[in-house]
């Protein structure tokens, strides 16, 4: 359904297209489908091969300007520029995006901060909506950097934290109530068909999986230690853990796998095509995502990968971390343990393996949670309603999240 009020909407993003941030693509193409005039400003183009499942990127890429040249002599010359000149070039690009645009949507606080700072004249006074996700309100606000968003919170037009933790942080640091609303993201249930898991015979291994970037906050080292404890608890039961993705901790995790003598039950799949993610989820028996707070303070928001797993009917074992308890209610639509609780994690994995009927009940409830509360069609429609309200000077009703958990 096309919007009756066509707007000029800008999106400010970092790497694009970024396969770990498909929610950005969903927002962009939703606004295009509503008939809005959309422009995208990206810092750089990620060097990825887009498979056939990502044809939707085509419409967005046609509307995208990249600040950094991609290759050849222009890229070489740009990278040799002094840092201050590159910053000045980005500032001019931000100002140009705001020129003649009604609303700019910034995913991540650092882009919202930049755009507000560079929105300097009457000709480029677009309204600015900032969606806060994870690292931007954990790692990047530690210690002396806690005032990094002061100007954004004063002068930005709407702040949309994706979980209650971030809502409370923004509220405590001066975000006006009339400019603050909780905005859960989601996935499209139609893209992740539900399938109930069948009982596994003892002769076949029970397969845990995870699809993520291998960074500390994903808790993969914790997962491996939990698997080692699970093997001690269940020495005669067959299981396997498949990890899809890459990242800076890959070699460290491979070494830990050898140290824990898990090489026969752990497989590193590497980076898989986007089209293969659904198949990986469908082939597995449970999703293992024991997120933790990283040493540098980095935290999850509410991981999209967990939502995808819940949508397809994959039972999830995770942690009481950041916004995850807003998505998963322990022993209702999934299982949660404390961060770094190796024994607790192993026990939850054993429950998933040995209590199939209860696990199926949790998985069905998880699918209902996605359909009703973490549905991207609903969240993007809500985002468009925010855009319309801000563009036309209408008030946003104050929203104070009163519930920590969804069920």
Coordinates of C-alpha atoms in Angstrom, one line a residue:
X1 CA 0.0 0.0 0.0
X2 CA 1.5 3.3 -1.1
X3 CA 1.8 6.1 1.3
X4 CA -0.5 9.1 0.7
X5 CA 2.2 11.5 1.8
X6 CA 5.3 11.0 -0.4
X7 CA 8.4 12.1 1.3
X8 CA 12.1 12.5 0.4
X9 CA 13.9 10.2 2.8
X10 CA 17.6 9.7 3.2
X11 CA 19.4 6.8 4.9
X12 CA 22.9 7.3 6.3
X13 CA 24.8 4.0 6.7
X14 CA 28.3 2.6 6.9
X15 CA 29.3 -0.4 4.8
X16 CA 26.6 -1.2 2.3
X17 CA 25.4 -3.7 1.4
X18 CA 26.3 -5.4 4.7
X19 CA 24.9 -8.9 5.0
X20 CA 24.9 -8.8 8.8
X21 CA 22.6 -5.7 8.6
X22 CA 19.8 -6.9 6.4
X23 CA 17.4 -4.8 8.6
X24 CA 18.9 -1.7 6.8
X25 CA 17.9 -3.1 3.4
X26 CA 14.4 -4.0 4.7
X27 CA 13.9 -0.4 5.9
X28 CA 15.1 1.1 2.7
X29 CA 13.0 -1.1 0.4
X30 CA 10.0 -0.7 2.6
X31 CA 10.2 3.0 2.1
X32 CA 10.7 2.6 -1.6
X33 CA 7.7 0.3 -1.8
X34 CA 5.6 3.0 0.0
X35 CA 6.4 5.3 -2.8
X36 CA 8.8 7.6 -1.0
X37 CA 11.8 9.2 -2.8
X38 CA 14.7 7.4 -1.2
X39 CA 18.4 8.3 -1.2
X40 CA 21.2 6.3 0.5
X41 CA 24.6 7.7 1.7
X42 CA 27.1 5.0 2.6
X43 CA 30.6 5.3 3.8
X44 CA 31.9 2.4 1.6
X45 CA 30.7 -0.5 -0.4
X46 CA 31.3 -3.9 1.2
X47 CA 33.1 -6.2 -1.1
X48 CA 30.6 -9.0 -1.2
X49 CA 29.0 -11.1 -3.9
X50 CA 25.3 -10.7 -3.9
X51 CA 23.5 -14.0 -4.5
X52 CA 20.1 -14.3 -6.2
X53 CA 18.3 -14.0 -2.9
X54 CA 19.5 -10.5 -2.5
X55 CA 18.1 -9.1 -5.7
X56 CA 16.3 -6.6 -3.5
X57 CA 19.6 -4.8 -3.0
X58 CA 19.5 -3.7 -6.7
X59 CA 16.8 -1.0 -6.0
X60 CA 18.8 0.3 -3.0
X61 CA 22.1 0.3 -4.8
X62 CA 20.7 2.4 -7.6
X63 CA 20.0 5.1 -5.1
X64 CA 23.2 4.9 -3.2
X65 CA 26.2 7.3 -3.1
X66 CA 29.4 6.1 -1.6
X67 CA 31.7 8.5 0.3
X68 CA 34.8 6.5 -0.2
X69 CA 35.9 5.5 -3.8
X70 CA 35.8 1.8 -4.2
X71 CA 38.8 0.8 -6.2
X72 CA 41.5 1.9 -8.6
X73 CA 43.4 5.2 -8.6
X74 CA 40.5 7.2 -7.0
X75 CA 40.5 4.8 -4.0
X76 CA 44.3 4.9 -3.7
X77 CA 44.3 8.7 -3.8
X78 CA 41.5 9.0 -1.3
X79 CA 43.2 6.7 1.2
X80 CA 46.3 8.9 1.0
X81 CA 44.4 12.0 1.9
X82 CA 45.1 13.5 5.4
X83 CA 42.5 12.3 7.9
X84 CA 41.0 15.8 8.3
X85 CA 40.3 16.1 4.6
X86 CA 38.5 12.8 4.6
X87 CA 36.5 13.9 7.6
X88 CA 35.6 17.2 5.8
X89 CA 34.6 15.2 2.7
X90 CA 32.2 13.1 4.8
X91 CA 30.8 16.2 6.4
X92 CA 30.0 17.7 3.0
X93 CA 28.4 14.5 2.0
X94 CA 26.2 14.5 5.1
X95 CA 25.2 18.1 4.5
X96 CA 24.3 17.3 0.9
X97 CA 22.2 14.3 2.0
X98 CA 20.2 16.7 4.2
X99 CA 19.7 19.2 1.4
X100 CA 16.2 18.9 0.0
X101 CA 15.5 15.8 2.1
X102 CA 12.6 15.7 4.5
X103 CA 13.9 13.1 6.9
X104 CA 17.2 11.3 7.3
X105 CA 17.2 7.9 9.0
X106 CA 20.5 7.0 10.7
X107 CA 21.1 3.4 11.8
X108 CA 23.6 3.6 14.7
X109 CA 24.2 6.5 17.0
X110 CA 27.5 7.6 15.5
X111 CA 25.9 8.3 12.1
X112 CA 23.1 10.2 13.7
X113 CA 25.6 12.3 15.7
X114 CA 27.5 13.1 12.5
X115 CA 24.4 14.1 10.5
X116 CA 23.1 16.3 13.2
X117 CA 26.5 18.0 13.5
X118 CA 26.7 18.6 9.8
X119 CA 23.1 19.8 9.4
X120 CA 24.2 23.4 9.5
X121 CA 22.1 25.6 7.2
X122 CA 18.5 26.3 6.4
X123 CA 18.9 24.6 3.1
X124 CA 19.9 21.2 4.7
X125 CA 17.7 21.1 7.8
X126 CA 16.2 17.6 7.3
X127 CA 14.7 16.0 10.4
X128 CA 17.0 13.3 11.8
X129 CA 15.8 10.0 13.2
X130 CA 18.5 7.8 14.9
X131 CA 18.1 4.1 15.6
X132 CA 20.4 2.8 18.3
X133 CA 21.5 -0.8 18.1
X134 CA 24.4 -2.2 20.2
X135 CA 28.0 -1.1 20.0
X136 CA 26.9 2.5 19.6
X137 CA 25.3 2.4 23.1
X138 CA 27.7 0.0 24.9
X139 CA 31.3 0.1 23.7
X140 CA 31.2 3.7 22.4
X141 CA 29.8 5.4 25.5
X142 CA 32.3 4.0 28.1
X143 CA 34.3 6.2 30.4
X144 CA 35.0 9.7 29.1
X145 CA 33.0 9.1 25.9
X146 CA 29.7 9.1 27.7
X147 CA 29.0 12.6 26.4
X148 CA 29.5 11.6 22.8
X149 CA 25.8 12.0 22.0
X150 CA 25.0 15.2 23.9
X151 CA 24.4 17.2 20.7
X152 CA 22.5 14.4 19.0
X153 CA 20.2 14.0 22.0
X154 CA 19.5 17.8 22.1
X155 CA 19.1 18.5 18.4
X156 CA 18.1 15.2 16.9
X157 CA 14.4 14.9 16.1
X158 CA 13.7 11.3 17.2
X159 CA 15.7 8.6 19.0
X160 CA 14.7 4.9 18.6
X161 CA 16.5 2.5 20.8
X162 CA 15.9 -1.2 19.9
X163 CA 15.8 -2.5 23.4
X164 CA 14.8 -1.3 26.9
X165 CA 18.4 -1.0 28.1
X166 CA 19.2 1.5 25.5
X167 CA 15.9 3.3 26.1
X168 CA 16.8 3.8 29.8
X169 CA 20.4 4.9 28.9
X170 CA 19.1 7.6 26.5
X171 CA 16.5 8.7 29.0
X172 CA 19.1 9.0 31.8
X173 CA 21.4 11.0 29.5
X174 CA 19.0 13.6 28.5
X175 CA 16.9 12.4 25.6
X176 CA 13.6 14.4 25.8
X177 CA 10.6 12.1 26.4
X178 CA 8.8 13.5 23.4
X179 CA 11.7 12.4 21.2
X180 CA 12.2 8.9 22.5
X181 CA 10.4 5.7 21.6
X182 CA 11.3 2.0 21.9
X183 CA 11.6 0.4 18.5
X184 CA 12.0 -3.4 18.3
X185 CA 13.3 -4.7 15.0
X186 CA 12.1 -7.9 13.5
X187 CA 12.2 -10.4 10.6
X188 CA 9.7 -11.2 8.0
X189 CA 8.0 -14.5 9.0
X190 CA 7.3 -15.2 5.3
X191 CA 11.0 -15.3 4.6
X192 CA 11.6 -18.0 7.3
X193 CA 9.1 -20.8 6.9
X194 CA 8.3 -22.6 10.2
X195 CA 9.0 -26.3 10.5
X196 CA 8.6 -28.3 13.7
X197 CA 11.7 -30.3 14.6
X198 CA 11.4 -34.1 14.7
X199 CA 12.9 -36.4 17.3
X200 CA 16.4 -37.4 16.6
X201 CA 17.4 -41.1 16.8
X202 CA 20.3 -41.8 19.2
X203 CA 22.4 -42.9 16.2
X204 CA 22.4 -39.4 14.7
X205 CA 24.1 -36.4 16.2
X206 CA 22.0 -33.6 17.6
X207 CA 23.2 -30.5 15.7
X208 CA 23.6 -27.1 17.3
X209 CA 24.3 -24.1 15.0
X210 CA 25.2 -20.4 15.0
X211 CA 25.4 -17.9 12.2
X212 CA 27.4 -14.8 13.2
X213 CA 30.5 -12.7 13.0
X214 CA 33.1 -14.2 15.2
X215 CA 33.6 -11.4 17.8
X216 CA 33.8 -11.6 21.6
X217 CA 30.2 -10.5 22.4
X218 CA 28.8 -13.6 20.5
X219 CA 30.1 -15.8 23.3
X220 CA 31.5 -18.5 21.1
X221 CA 34.4 -19.3 23.4
X222 CA 31.8 -19.7 26.2
X223 CA 29.8 -22.0 23.8
X224 CA 32.8 -24.2 23.2
X225 CA 33.4 -24.5 27.0
X226 CA 29.8 -25.4 27.4
X227 CA 30.1 -28.1 24.8
X228 CA 33.1 -29.6 26.6
X229 CA 31.0 -29.8 29.8
X230 CA 28.1 -31.3 27.9
X231 CA 30.4 -34.0 26.6
X232 CA 31.4 -34.7 30.2
X233 CA 27.7 -34.9 31.3
X234 CA 26.6 -36.9 28.3
X235 CA 29.6 -39.0 27.2
X236 CA 27.5 -41.4 25.2
X237 CA 25.2 -38.9 23.4
X238 CA 26.1 -37.7 19.9
X239 CA 26.1 -34.0 19.2
X240 CA 27.7 -31.5 16.9
X241 CA 28.2 -27.7 16.7
X242 CA 28.3 -25.9 13.4
X243 CA 29.6 -22.3 13.3
X244 CA 28.9 -20.3 10.1
X245 CA 30.8 -17.0 9.7
X246 CA 34.2 -15.4 10.0
X247 CA 35.8 -12.7 12.0
X248 CA 38.8 -11.7 14.1
X249 CA 38.4 -14.5 16.6
X250 CA 38.3 -17.4 14.1
X251 CA 41.8 -18.7 14.7
X252 CA 41.5 -18.3 18.4
X253 CA 38.3 -20.3 18.4
X254 CA 39.8 -23.0 16.3
X255 CA 42.7 -23.2 18.7
X256 CA 40.3 -23.4 21.7
X257 CA 38.4 -26.2 19.9
X258 CA 41.6 -28.2 19.7
X259 CA 42.6 -27.4 23.3
X260 CA 39.2 -28.7 24.5
X261 CA 39.5 -31.8 22.4
X262 CA 36.3 -30.9 20.5
X263 CA 37.6 -31.1 16.9
X264 CA 35.5 -34.1 16.2
X265 CA 32.2 -32.4 17.2
X266 CA 32.8 -28.8 16.0
X267 CA 32.8 -27.6 12.4
X268 CA 33.8 -24.1 11.2
X269 CA 31.7 -23.5 8.0
X270 CA 33.3 -20.1 7.2
X271 CA 31.2 -17.4 5.6
X272 CA 28.2 -18.9 3.8
X273 CA 26.0 -17.3 1.1
X274 CA 22.9 -15.5 2.4
X275 CA 20.9 -18.0 0.4
X276 CA 22.4 -20.8 2.5
X277 CA 21.4 -19.4 5.9
X278 CA 17.8 -20.8 5.8
X279 CA 19.1 -24.2 4.8
X280 CA 21.6 -24.2 7.7
X281 CA 18.9 -23.3 10.1
X282 CA 16.5 -25.9 8.7
X283 CA 19.2 -28.6 8.9
X284 CA 20.0 -27.9 12.6
X285 CA 18.3 -29.1 15.8
X286 CA 19.0 -26.0 18.0
X287 CA 20.5 -22.5 17.8
X288 CA 23.3 -21.8 20.3
X289 CA 23.8 -18.1 20.9
X290 CA 25.3 -17.5 24.4
X291 CA 26.1 -13.7 24.1
X292 CA 28.3 -12.0 26.6
X293 CA 29.6 -8.5 27.4
X294 CA 32.9 -8.1 25.6
X295 CA 36.0 -6.7 27.4
X296 CA 35.7 -3.4 25.6
X297 CA 32.0 -3.1 26.7
X298 CA 30.5 -4.2 23.4
X299 CA 27.0 -5.7 23.7
X300 CA 24.2 -7.0 21.6
X301 CA 21.0 -5.1 20.9
X302 CA 18.6 -7.9 20.2
X303 CA 20.3 -10.2 17.6
X304 CA 18.5 -10.6 14.3
X305 CA 20.1 -14.1 13.9
X306 CA 18.2 -15.3 17.0
X307 CA 14.9 -14.0 15.5
X308 CA 15.6 -15.9 12.3
X309 CA 16.2 -19.1 14.2
X310 CA 13.0 -18.6 16.2
X311 CA 11.0 -17.9 13.1
X312 CA 11.9 -21.2 11.4
X313 CA 11.2 -23.3 14.6
X314 CA 14.7 -23.8 15.8
X315 CA 14.9 -23.9 19.6
X316 CA 17.2 -21.3 21.0
X317 CA 19.7 -21.5 23.9
X318 CA 21.0 -18.0 24.8
X319 CA 21.8 -15.8 27.8
X320 CA 20.3 -13.1 30.0
X321 CA 22.2 -10.5 28.0
X322 CA 21.2 -7.0 27.0
X323 CA 17.9 -7.0 25.2
X324 CA 17.7 -10.8 24.6
X325 CA 15.3 -11.3 27.5
X326 CA 12.9 -9.0 25.7
X327 CA 12.8 -11.5 22.9
X328 CA 13.2 -14.8 24.8
X329 CA 11.3 -15.6 28.0
X330 CA 13.2 -18.4 29.8
X331 CA 11.2 -21.7 29.7
X332 CA 8.5 -20.1 27.7
X333 CA 9.8 -19.6 24.1
X334 CA 13.5 -20.5 24.7
X335 CA 16.1 -21.1 27.3
X336 CA 18.5 -18.6 28.9
X337 CA 21.3 -18.9 31.4
X338 CA 23.6 -16.3 33.0
X339 CA 26.6 -15.1 31.0
X340 CA 29.7 -17.3 31.4
X341 CA 27.8 -19.9 33.4
X342 CA 29.4 -22.9 31.7
X343 CA 27.6 -25.5 33.8
X344 CA 24.2 -23.7 33.3
X345 CA 24.8 -23.6 29.6
X346 CA 25.6 -27.3 29.4
X347 CA 22.5 -28.1 31.4
X348 CA 20.3 -26.1 29.0
X349 CA 21.8 -27.8 26.0
X350 CA 21.2 -31.2 27.6
X351 CA 17.5 -30.2 28.2
X352 CA 17.1 -29.3 24.6
X353 CA 18.5 -32.7 23.5
X354 CA 16.6 -34.8 26.0
X355 CA 13.2 -33.1 26.3
X356 CA 11.9 -33.0 22.7
X357 CA 8.2 -32.4 23.4
X358 CA 8.9 -29.5 25.7
X359 CA 11.4 -28.1 23.3
X360 CA 8.8 -28.2 20.5
X361 CA 6.4 -26.3 22.6
X362 CA 9.0 -23.6 23.2
X363 CA 9.8 -23.4 19.5
X364 CA 6.2 -23.0 18.5
X365 CA 5.8 -20.2 21.1
X366 CA 9.0 -18.6 19.7
X367 CA 7.4 -18.5 16.2
X368 CA 4.3 -16.8 17.7
X369 CA 6.6 -14.3 19.3
X370 CA 8.2 -13.4 16.0
X371 CA 4.9 -13.1 14.2
X372 CA 3.3 -10.9 16.9
X373 CA 6.1 -8.8 18.4
X374 CA 9.3 -9.0 16.2
X375 CA 7.7 -8.9 12.8
X376 CA 9.7 -6.6 10.4
X377 CA 6.6 -5.8 8.4
X378 CA 5.1 -4.3 11.6
X379 CA 8.3 -2.6 12.7
X380 CA 8.9 -1.0 9.3
X381 CA 5.3 0.3 9.1
X382 CA 5.8 1.8 12.6
X383 CA 9.1 3.4 11.4
X384 CA 7.2 4.9 8.5
X385 CA 4.6 6.3 10.8
X386 CA 7.4 7.9 12.9
X387 CA 8.9 9.4 9.7
X388 CA 5.5 10.9 8.7
X389 CA 4.9 12.3 12.1
X390 CA 8.4 13.9 12.4
X391 CA 8.2 15.3 8.8
X392 CA 4.9 16.9 9.5
X393 CA 5.7 18.2 13.0
X394 CA 3.3 15.9 14.8
X395 CA 4.0 14.7 18.3
X396 CA 5.3 11.3 19.1
X397 CA 3.5 9.8 22.2
X398 CA 6.1 9.2 25.0
X399 CA 6.8 5.4 25.3
X400 CA 8.2 4.0 28.4
X401 CA 8.9 0.3 28.1
X402 CA 7.3 -1.4 31.1
X403 CA 8.1 -5.0 30.3
X404 CA 11.6 -6.5 30.1
X405 CA 10.5 -9.8 28.5
X406 CA 8.4 -10.8 25.6
X407 CA 6.5 -14.1 25.6

